[in-house]
Tab-separated table of C-alpha atoms and ligand atoms in Angstrom:
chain	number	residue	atom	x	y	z
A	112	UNK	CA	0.000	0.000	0.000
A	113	UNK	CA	1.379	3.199	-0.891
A	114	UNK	CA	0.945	6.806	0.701
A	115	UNK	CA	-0.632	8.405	-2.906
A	116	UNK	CA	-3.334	5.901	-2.712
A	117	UNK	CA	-3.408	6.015	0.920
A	118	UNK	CA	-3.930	10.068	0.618
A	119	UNK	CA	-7.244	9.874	-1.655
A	120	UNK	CA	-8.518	7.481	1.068
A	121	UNK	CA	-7.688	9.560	4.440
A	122	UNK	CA	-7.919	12.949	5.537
A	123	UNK	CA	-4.335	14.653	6.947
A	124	UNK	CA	-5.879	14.735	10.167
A	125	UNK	CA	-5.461	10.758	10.174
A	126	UNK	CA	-2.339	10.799	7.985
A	127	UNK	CA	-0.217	11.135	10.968
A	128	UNK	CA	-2.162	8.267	13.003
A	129	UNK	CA	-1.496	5.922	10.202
A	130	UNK	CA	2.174	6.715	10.278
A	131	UNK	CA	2.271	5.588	13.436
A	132	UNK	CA	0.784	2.119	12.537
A	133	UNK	CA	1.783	1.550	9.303
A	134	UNK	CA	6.032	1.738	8.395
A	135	UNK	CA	5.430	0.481	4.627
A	136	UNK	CA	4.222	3.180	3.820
A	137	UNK	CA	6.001	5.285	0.735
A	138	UNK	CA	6.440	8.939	-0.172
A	139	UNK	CA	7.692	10.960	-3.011
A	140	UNK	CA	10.594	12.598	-2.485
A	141	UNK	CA	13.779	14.328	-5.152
A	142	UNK	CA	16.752	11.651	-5.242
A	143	UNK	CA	20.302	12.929	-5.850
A	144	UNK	CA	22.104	10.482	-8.416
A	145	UNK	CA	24.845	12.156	-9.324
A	146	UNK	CA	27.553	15.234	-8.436
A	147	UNK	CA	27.830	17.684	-11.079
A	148	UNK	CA	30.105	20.856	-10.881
A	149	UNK	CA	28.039	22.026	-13.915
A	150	UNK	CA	24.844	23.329	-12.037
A	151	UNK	CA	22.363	22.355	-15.539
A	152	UNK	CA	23.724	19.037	-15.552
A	153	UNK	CA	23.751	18.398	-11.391
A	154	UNK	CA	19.797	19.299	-11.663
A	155	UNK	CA	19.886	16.455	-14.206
A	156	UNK	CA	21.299	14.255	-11.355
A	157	UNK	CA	17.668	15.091	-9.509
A	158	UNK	CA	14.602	12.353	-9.788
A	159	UNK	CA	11.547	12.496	-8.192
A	160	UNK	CA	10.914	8.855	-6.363
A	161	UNK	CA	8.756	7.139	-4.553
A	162	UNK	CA	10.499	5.420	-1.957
A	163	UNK	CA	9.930	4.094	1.640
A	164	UNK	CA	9.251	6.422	4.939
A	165	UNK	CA	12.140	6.222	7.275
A	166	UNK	CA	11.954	4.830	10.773
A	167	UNK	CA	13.389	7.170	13.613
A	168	UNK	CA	15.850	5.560	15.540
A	169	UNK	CA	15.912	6.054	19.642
A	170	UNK	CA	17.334	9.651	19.237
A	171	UNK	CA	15.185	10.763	16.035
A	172	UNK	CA	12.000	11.978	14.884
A	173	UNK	CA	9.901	11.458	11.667
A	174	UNK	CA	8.746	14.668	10.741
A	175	UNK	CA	5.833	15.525	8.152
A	176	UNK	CA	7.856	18.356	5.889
A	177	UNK	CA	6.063	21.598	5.492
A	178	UNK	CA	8.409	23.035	3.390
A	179	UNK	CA	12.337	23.006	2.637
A	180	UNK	CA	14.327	25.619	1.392
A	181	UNK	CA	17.427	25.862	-1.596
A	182	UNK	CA	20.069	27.269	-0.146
A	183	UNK	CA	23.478	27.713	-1.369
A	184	UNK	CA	24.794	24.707	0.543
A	185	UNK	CA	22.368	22.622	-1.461
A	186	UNK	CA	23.294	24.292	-4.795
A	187	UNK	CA	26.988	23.300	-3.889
A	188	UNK	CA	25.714	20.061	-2.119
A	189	UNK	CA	24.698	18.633	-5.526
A	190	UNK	CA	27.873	19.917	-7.434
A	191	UNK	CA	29.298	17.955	-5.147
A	192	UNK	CA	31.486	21.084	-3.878
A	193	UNK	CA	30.476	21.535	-0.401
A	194	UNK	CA	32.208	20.458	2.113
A	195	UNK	CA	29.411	17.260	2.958
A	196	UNK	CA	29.773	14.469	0.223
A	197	UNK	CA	27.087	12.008	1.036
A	198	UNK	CA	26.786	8.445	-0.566
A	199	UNK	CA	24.355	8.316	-3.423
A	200	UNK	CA	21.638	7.793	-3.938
A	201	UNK	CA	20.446	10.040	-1.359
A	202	UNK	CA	17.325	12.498	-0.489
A	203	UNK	CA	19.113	16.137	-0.871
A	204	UNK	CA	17.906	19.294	1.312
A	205	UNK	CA	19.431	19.882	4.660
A	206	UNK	CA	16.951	22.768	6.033
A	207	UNK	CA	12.991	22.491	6.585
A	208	UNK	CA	10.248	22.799	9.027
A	209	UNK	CA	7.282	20.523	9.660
A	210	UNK	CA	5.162	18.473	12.289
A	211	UNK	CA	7.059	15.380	14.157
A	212	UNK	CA	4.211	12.091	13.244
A	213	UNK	CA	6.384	9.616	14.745
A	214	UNK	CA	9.728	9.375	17.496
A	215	UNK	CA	11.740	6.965	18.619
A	216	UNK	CA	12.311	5.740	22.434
A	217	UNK	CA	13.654	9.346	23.665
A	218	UNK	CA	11.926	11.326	21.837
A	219	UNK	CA	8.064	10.132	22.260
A	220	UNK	CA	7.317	13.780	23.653
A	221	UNK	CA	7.671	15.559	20.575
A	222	UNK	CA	4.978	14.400	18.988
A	223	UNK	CA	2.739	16.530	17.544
A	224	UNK	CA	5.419	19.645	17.928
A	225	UNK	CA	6.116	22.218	15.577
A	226	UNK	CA	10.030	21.562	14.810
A	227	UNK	CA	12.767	23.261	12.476
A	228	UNK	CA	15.580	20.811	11.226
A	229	UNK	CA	19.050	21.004	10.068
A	230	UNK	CA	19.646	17.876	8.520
A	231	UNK	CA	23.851	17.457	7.440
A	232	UNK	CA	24.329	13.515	8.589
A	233	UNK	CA	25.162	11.055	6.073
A	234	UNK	CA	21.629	10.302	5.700
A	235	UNK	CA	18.809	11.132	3.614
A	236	UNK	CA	17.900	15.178	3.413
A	237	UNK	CA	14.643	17.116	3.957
A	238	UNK	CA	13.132	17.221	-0.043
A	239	UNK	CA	10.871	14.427	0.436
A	240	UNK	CA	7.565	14.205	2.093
A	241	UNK	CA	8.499	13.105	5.441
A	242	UNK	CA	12.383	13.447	6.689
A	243	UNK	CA	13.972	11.637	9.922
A	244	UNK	CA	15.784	13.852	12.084
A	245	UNK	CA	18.053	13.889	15.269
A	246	UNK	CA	17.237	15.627	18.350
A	247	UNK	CA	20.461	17.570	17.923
A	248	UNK	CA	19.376	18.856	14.726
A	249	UNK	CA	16.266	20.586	15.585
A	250	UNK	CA	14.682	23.378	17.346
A	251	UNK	CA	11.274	23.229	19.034
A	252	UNK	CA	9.242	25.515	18.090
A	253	UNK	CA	6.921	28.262	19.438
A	254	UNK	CA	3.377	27.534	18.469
A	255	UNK	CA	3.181	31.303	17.195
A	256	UNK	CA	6.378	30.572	14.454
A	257	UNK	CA	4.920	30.137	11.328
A	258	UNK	CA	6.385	26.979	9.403
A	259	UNK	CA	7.317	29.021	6.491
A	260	UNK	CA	9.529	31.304	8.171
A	261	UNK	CA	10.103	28.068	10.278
A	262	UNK	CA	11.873	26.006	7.050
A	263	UNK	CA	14.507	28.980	6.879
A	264	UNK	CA	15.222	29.276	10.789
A	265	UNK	CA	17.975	27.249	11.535
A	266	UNK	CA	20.815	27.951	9.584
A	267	UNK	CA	20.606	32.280	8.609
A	268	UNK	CA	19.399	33.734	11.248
A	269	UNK	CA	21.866	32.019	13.614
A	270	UNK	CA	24.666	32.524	11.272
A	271	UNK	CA	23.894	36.301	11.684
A	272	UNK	CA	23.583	36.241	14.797
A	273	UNK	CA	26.977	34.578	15.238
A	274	UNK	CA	28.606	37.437	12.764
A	275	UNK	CA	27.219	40.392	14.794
A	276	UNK	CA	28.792	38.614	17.947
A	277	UNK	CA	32.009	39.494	16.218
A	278	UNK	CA	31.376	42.438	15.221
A	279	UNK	CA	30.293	43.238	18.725
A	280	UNK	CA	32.927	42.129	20.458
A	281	UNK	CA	35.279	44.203	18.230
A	282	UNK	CA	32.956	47.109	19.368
A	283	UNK	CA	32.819	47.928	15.534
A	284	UNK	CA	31.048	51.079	14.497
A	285	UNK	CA	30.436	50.071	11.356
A	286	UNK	CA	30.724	46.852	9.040
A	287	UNK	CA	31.413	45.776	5.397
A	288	UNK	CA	29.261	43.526	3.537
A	289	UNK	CA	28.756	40.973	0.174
A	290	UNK	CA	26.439	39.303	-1.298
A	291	UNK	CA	23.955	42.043	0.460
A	292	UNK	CA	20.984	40.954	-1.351
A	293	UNK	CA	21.040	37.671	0.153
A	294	UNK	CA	18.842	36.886	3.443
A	295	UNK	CA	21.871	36.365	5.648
A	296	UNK	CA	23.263	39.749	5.064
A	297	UNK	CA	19.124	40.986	5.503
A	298	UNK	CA	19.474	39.775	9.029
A	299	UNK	CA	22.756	40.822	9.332
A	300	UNK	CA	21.796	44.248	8.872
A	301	UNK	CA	18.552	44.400	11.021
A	302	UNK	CA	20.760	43.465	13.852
A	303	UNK	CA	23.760	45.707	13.280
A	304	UNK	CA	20.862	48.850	12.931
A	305	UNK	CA	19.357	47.533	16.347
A	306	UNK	CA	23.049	47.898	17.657
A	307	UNK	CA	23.914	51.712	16.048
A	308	UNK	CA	26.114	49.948	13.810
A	309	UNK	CA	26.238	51.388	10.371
A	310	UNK	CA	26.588	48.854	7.370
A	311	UNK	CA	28.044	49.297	3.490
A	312	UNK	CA	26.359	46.816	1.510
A	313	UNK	CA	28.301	45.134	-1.414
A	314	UNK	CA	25.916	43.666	-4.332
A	315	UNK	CA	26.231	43.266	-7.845
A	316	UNK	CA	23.445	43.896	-9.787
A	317	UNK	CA	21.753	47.362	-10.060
A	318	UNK	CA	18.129	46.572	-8.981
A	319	UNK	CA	19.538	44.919	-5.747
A	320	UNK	CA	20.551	48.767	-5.036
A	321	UNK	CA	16.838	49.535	-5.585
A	322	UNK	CA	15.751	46.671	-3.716
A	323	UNK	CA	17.954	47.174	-0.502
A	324	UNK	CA	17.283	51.033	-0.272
A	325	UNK	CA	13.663	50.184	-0.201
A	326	UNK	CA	14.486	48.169	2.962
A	327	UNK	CA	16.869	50.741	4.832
A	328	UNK	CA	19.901	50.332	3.746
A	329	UNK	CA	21.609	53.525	3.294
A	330	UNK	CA	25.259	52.851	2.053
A	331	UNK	CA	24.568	50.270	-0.879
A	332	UNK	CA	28.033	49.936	-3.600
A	333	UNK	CA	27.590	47.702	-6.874
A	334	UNK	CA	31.074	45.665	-6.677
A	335	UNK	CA	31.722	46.602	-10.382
A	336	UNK	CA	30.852	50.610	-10.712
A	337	UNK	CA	33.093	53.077	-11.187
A	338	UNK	CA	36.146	53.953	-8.642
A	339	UNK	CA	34.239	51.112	-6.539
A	340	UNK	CA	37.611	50.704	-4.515
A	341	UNK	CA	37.956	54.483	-4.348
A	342	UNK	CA	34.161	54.883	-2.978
A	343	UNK	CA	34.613	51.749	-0.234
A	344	UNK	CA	37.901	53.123	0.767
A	345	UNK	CA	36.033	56.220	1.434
A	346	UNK	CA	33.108	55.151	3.325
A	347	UNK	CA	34.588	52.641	5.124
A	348	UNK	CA	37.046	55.577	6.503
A	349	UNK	CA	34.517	57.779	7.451
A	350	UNK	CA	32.334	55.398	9.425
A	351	UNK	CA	35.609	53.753	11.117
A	352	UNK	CA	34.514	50.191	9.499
A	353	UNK	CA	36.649	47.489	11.007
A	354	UNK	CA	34.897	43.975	10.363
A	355	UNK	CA	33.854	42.588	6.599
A	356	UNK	CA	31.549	39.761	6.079
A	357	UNK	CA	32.878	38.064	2.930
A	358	UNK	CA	30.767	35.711	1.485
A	359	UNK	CA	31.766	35.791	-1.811
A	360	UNK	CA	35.561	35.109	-2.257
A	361	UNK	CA	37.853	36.297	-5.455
A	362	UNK	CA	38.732	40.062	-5.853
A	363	UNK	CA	36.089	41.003	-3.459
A	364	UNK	CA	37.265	39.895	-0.140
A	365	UNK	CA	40.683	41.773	-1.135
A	366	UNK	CA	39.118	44.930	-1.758
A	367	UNK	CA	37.016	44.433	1.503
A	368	UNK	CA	39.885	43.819	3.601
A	369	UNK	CA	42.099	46.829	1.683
A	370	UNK	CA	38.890	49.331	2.676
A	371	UNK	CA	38.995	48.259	5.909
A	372	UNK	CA	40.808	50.667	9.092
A	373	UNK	CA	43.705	49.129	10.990
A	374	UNK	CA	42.990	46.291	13.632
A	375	UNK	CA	40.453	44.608	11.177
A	376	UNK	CA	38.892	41.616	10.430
A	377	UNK	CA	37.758	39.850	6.996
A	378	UNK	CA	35.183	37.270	8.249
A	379	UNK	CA	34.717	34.573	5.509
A	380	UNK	CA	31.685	32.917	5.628
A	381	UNK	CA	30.629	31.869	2.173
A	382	UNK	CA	32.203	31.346	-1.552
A	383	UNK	CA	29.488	31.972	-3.627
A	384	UNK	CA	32.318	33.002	-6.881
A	385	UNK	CA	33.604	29.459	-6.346
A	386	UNK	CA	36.699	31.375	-6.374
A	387	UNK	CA	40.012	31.465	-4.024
A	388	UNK	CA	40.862	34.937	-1.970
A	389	UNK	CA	42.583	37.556	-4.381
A	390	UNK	CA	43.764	41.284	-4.122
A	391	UNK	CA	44.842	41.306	-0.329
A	392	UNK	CA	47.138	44.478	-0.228
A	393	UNK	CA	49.926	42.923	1.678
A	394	UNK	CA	50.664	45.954	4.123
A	395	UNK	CA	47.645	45.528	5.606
A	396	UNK	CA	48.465	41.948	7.216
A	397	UNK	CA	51.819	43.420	7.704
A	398	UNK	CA	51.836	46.536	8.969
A	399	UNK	CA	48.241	47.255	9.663
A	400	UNK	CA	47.076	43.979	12.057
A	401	UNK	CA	44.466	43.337	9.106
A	402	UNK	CA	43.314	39.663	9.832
A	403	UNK	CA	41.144	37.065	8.208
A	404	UNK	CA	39.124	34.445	9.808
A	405	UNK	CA	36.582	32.042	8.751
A	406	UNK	CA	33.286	31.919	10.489
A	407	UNK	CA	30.834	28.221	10.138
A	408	UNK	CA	27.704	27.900	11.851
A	409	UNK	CA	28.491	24.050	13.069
A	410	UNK	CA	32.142	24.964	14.881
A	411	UNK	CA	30.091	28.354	16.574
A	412	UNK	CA	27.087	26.233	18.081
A	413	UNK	CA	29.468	23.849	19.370
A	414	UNK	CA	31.334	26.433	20.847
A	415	UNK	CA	28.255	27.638	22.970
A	416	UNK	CA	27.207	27.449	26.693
A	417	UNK	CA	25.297	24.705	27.944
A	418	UNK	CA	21.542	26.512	27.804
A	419	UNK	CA	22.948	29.245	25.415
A	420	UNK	CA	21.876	27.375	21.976
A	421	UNK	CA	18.144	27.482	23.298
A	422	UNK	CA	18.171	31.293	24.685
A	423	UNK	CA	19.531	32.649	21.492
A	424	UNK	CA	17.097	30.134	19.493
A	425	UNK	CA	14.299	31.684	21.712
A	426	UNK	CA	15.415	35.392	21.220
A	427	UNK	CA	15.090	34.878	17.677
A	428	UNK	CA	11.948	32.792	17.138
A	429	UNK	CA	10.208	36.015	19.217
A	430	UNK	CA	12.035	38.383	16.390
A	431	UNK	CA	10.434	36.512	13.887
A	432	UNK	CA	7.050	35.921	15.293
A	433	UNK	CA	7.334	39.629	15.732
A	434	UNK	CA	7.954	40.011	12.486
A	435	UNK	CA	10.950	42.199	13.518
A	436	UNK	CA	12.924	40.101	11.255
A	437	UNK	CA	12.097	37.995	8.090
A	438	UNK	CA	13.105	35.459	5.829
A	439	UNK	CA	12.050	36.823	2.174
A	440	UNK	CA	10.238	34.189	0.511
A	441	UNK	CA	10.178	34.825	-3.533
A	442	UNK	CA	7.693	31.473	-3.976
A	443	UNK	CA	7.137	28.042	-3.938
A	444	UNK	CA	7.587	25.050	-5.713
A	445	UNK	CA	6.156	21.331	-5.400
A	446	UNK	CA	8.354	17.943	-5.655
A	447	UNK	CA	7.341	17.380	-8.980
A	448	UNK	CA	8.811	20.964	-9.827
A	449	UNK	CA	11.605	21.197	-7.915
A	450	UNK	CA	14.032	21.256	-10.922
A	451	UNK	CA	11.857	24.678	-12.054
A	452	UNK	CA	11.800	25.870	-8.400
A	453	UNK	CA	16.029	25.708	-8.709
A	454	UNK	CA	16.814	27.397	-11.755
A	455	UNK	CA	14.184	30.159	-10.279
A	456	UNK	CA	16.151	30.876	-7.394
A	457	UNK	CA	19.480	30.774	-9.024
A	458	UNK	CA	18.525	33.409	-11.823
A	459	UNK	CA	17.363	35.678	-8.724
A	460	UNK	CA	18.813	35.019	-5.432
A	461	UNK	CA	18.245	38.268	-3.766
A	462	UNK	CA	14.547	38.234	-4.751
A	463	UNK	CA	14.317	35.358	-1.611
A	464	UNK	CA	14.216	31.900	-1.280
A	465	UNK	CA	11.886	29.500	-3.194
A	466	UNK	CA	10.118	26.544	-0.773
A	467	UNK	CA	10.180	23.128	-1.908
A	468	UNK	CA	6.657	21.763	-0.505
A	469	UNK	CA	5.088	18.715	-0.667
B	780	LIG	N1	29.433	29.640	7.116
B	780	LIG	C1	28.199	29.357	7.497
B	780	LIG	O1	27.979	28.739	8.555
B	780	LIG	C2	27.050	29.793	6.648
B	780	LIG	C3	25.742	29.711	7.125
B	780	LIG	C4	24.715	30.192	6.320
B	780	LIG	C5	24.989	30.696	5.049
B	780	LIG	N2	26.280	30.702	4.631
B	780	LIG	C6	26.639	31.241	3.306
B	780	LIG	O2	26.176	32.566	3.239
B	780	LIG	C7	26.022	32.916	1.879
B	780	LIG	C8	24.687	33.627	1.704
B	780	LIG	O3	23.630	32.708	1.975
B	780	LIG	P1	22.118	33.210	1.892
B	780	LIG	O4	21.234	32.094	2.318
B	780	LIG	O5	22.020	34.530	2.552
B	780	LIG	O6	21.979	33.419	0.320
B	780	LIG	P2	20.713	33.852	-0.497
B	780	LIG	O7	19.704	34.504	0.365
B	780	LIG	O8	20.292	32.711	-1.309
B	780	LIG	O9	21.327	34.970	-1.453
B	780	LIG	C9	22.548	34.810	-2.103
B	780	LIG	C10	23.077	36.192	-2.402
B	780	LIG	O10	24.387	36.101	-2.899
B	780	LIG	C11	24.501	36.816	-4.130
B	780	LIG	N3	25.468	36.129	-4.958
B	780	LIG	C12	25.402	34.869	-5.443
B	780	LIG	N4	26.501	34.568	-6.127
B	780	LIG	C13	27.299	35.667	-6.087
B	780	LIG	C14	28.573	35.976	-6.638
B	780	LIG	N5	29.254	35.095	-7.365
B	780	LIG	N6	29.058	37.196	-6.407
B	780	LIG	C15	28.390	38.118	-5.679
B	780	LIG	N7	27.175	37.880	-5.124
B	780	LIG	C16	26.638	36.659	-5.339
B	780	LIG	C17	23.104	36.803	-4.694
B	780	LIG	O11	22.951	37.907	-5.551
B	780	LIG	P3	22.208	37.808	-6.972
B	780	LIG	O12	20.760	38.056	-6.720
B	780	LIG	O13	22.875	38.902	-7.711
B	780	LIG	O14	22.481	36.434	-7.501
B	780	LIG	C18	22.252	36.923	-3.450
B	780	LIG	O15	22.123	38.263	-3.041
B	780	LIG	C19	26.175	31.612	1.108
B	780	LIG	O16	27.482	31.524	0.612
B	780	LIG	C20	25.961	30.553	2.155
B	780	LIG	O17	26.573	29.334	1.834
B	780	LIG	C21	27.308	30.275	5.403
């Protein structure tokens, strides 16, 4: 018996019961079958199959996916560029939100709960139907967070959070930024504005200028205009930057770091260019303490205080519920058009992410 033809038969309200008594069940989910650096032909590498639900084990939860996000990571998950190769075939996805149906032995009392997964284990990902999770890898949610917001909570917001720490504890008065358009830098720049810190945005196509002014931001630079070094150098003087969030790579991060005052940081976080560091102006390093460090969200949660994971996590499900901050959402897309739903977001990444659903 399969969960299509189970679906025509039941309501959702019983979907979950059945879970519970019946572990043949199937769902559709995308299958990765091949790494491709080529991003047309990786897509290729993506089926939609029908394949059996997984069981939790003692420490996991089955959770009914609401929706699951593309992120970078996933783009360069099925180039096979990241830095987590799994064995294929395998379910891709490592963010989403949903509803837990089923648990193993020490996890029985999450049933029913509202949860928010990062999924990076050698084991199958979050575009399917239903995904198993750890307890490790997921957050509890308020019942207020909507699931939504909910499939983009665990990995951005936290990754801002952990780059204004920095720039905190350097008691910066202003930041650099790349790749502004994207939601990380969004949230980025919420917080630093909450903090009086004043942020130069980095992006590189014109309407991102359009779109980010719209929001707030009031120092926005296209990385290939005119005298762009000139004009960084500039601003980044006059507002006494000393931290840049570089999550781009190539040309950029030099020219980030070079803008920078004395005592700075370059804080790498992402490669979107897929290209190495370039154009560090050696004096800096040398003569001017100019440092760069690499910032990942796994090594800075591991790093934390026993309860501090769970106050921070609670801080920022009340900014979202709020609506203080946001996850721009551009659209949606179902299994079936998940290829589409790909190729949407990668022609427009600042215009938000696009939801895999069910
Ligand atoms: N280290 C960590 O722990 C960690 C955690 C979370 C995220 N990240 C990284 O943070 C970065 C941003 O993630 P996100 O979720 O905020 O992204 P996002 O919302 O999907 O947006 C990506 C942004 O990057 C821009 N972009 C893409 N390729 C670029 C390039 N080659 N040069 C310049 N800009 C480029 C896009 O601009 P267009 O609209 O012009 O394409 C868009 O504004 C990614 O690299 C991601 O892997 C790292």
């Amino acid at each position: 018996m399969i969960w299509i033809l189970q679906k025509k038969r039941y309501s959702k309200k019983s979907a979950n019961l059945l879970m519970v008594e019946n572990q043949d069940i199937k769902m559709k989910s995308i299958q990765l079958t091949s790494y491709n650096k080529n991003i047309i032909r990786a897509m290729l590498g993506l089926k939609l199959v029908e394949k059996e639900v997984g069981k939790p084990g003692d420490n996991e939860v089955l959770v009914k996916m609401h929706a699951s996000p593309c992120n970078p990571s996933d783009i360069a998950f099925i180039q096979g560029t990241y830095n987590i190769v799994k064995s294929l075939p395998v379910v891709p996805g490592f963010e989403g939100s949903g509803v837990v149906v089923e648990a193993g032995e020490n996890a029985k009392y999450l049933i029913g709960k509202k949860i928010s997964a990062f999924v990076q284990s050698d084991s199958e990902g979050t575009w399917a139907e239903y995904f198993v999770v750890n307890l490790n890898d997921l957050i509890v949610l308020q019942d207020e967070m909507d699931l939504d917001q909910a499939a983009c909570f665990t990995v951005n917001p936290f990754t801002a959070f952990g780059l204004l720490e920095i720039a905190l504890l350097r008691e910066s008065k202003a930041i650099i930024q790349n790749a502004a358009g994207g939601q990380v830098a969004a949230i980025v720049r919420k917080m630093a504005y909450e903090n009086g810190i004043e942020v130069i945005d980095i992006v590189r196509k014109k309407e991102s200028v359009e779109l980010l002014e719209s929001q707030g931001a009031k120092h926005v630079l296209i990385e290939d205009e005119e005298n762009f070094q000139e004009k960084l150098a500039s601003i980044s003087l006059n507002l006494r930057a000393n931290i840049a969030f570089d999550a781009v790579g190539g040309n950029l991060s030099g020219s980030m770091l070079n803008a920078l005052i004395p005592d700075a940081e370059l804080v790498v976080y992402g490669g979107l260019s897929g290209k190495p560091i370039e154009n560090i102006d050696v004096m800096g390093p040398i003569f001017q303490n100019k440092i760069i460090s690499g910032f990942n969200l796994i090594d800075w949660k591991a790093d934390l205080e026993d309860d501090e994971f769970e106050k921070i996590s609670e801080h920022l499900q009340n900014k979202f519920i709020s609506g203080d901050y946001e996850t721009v959402i551009q659209g949606s897309t179902t299994l079936e058009n998940t290829v589409k739903g790909l190729r949407d977001y990668i022609t427009n990444m600042s215009a938000g992410k696009i939801l895999i659903r069910p």
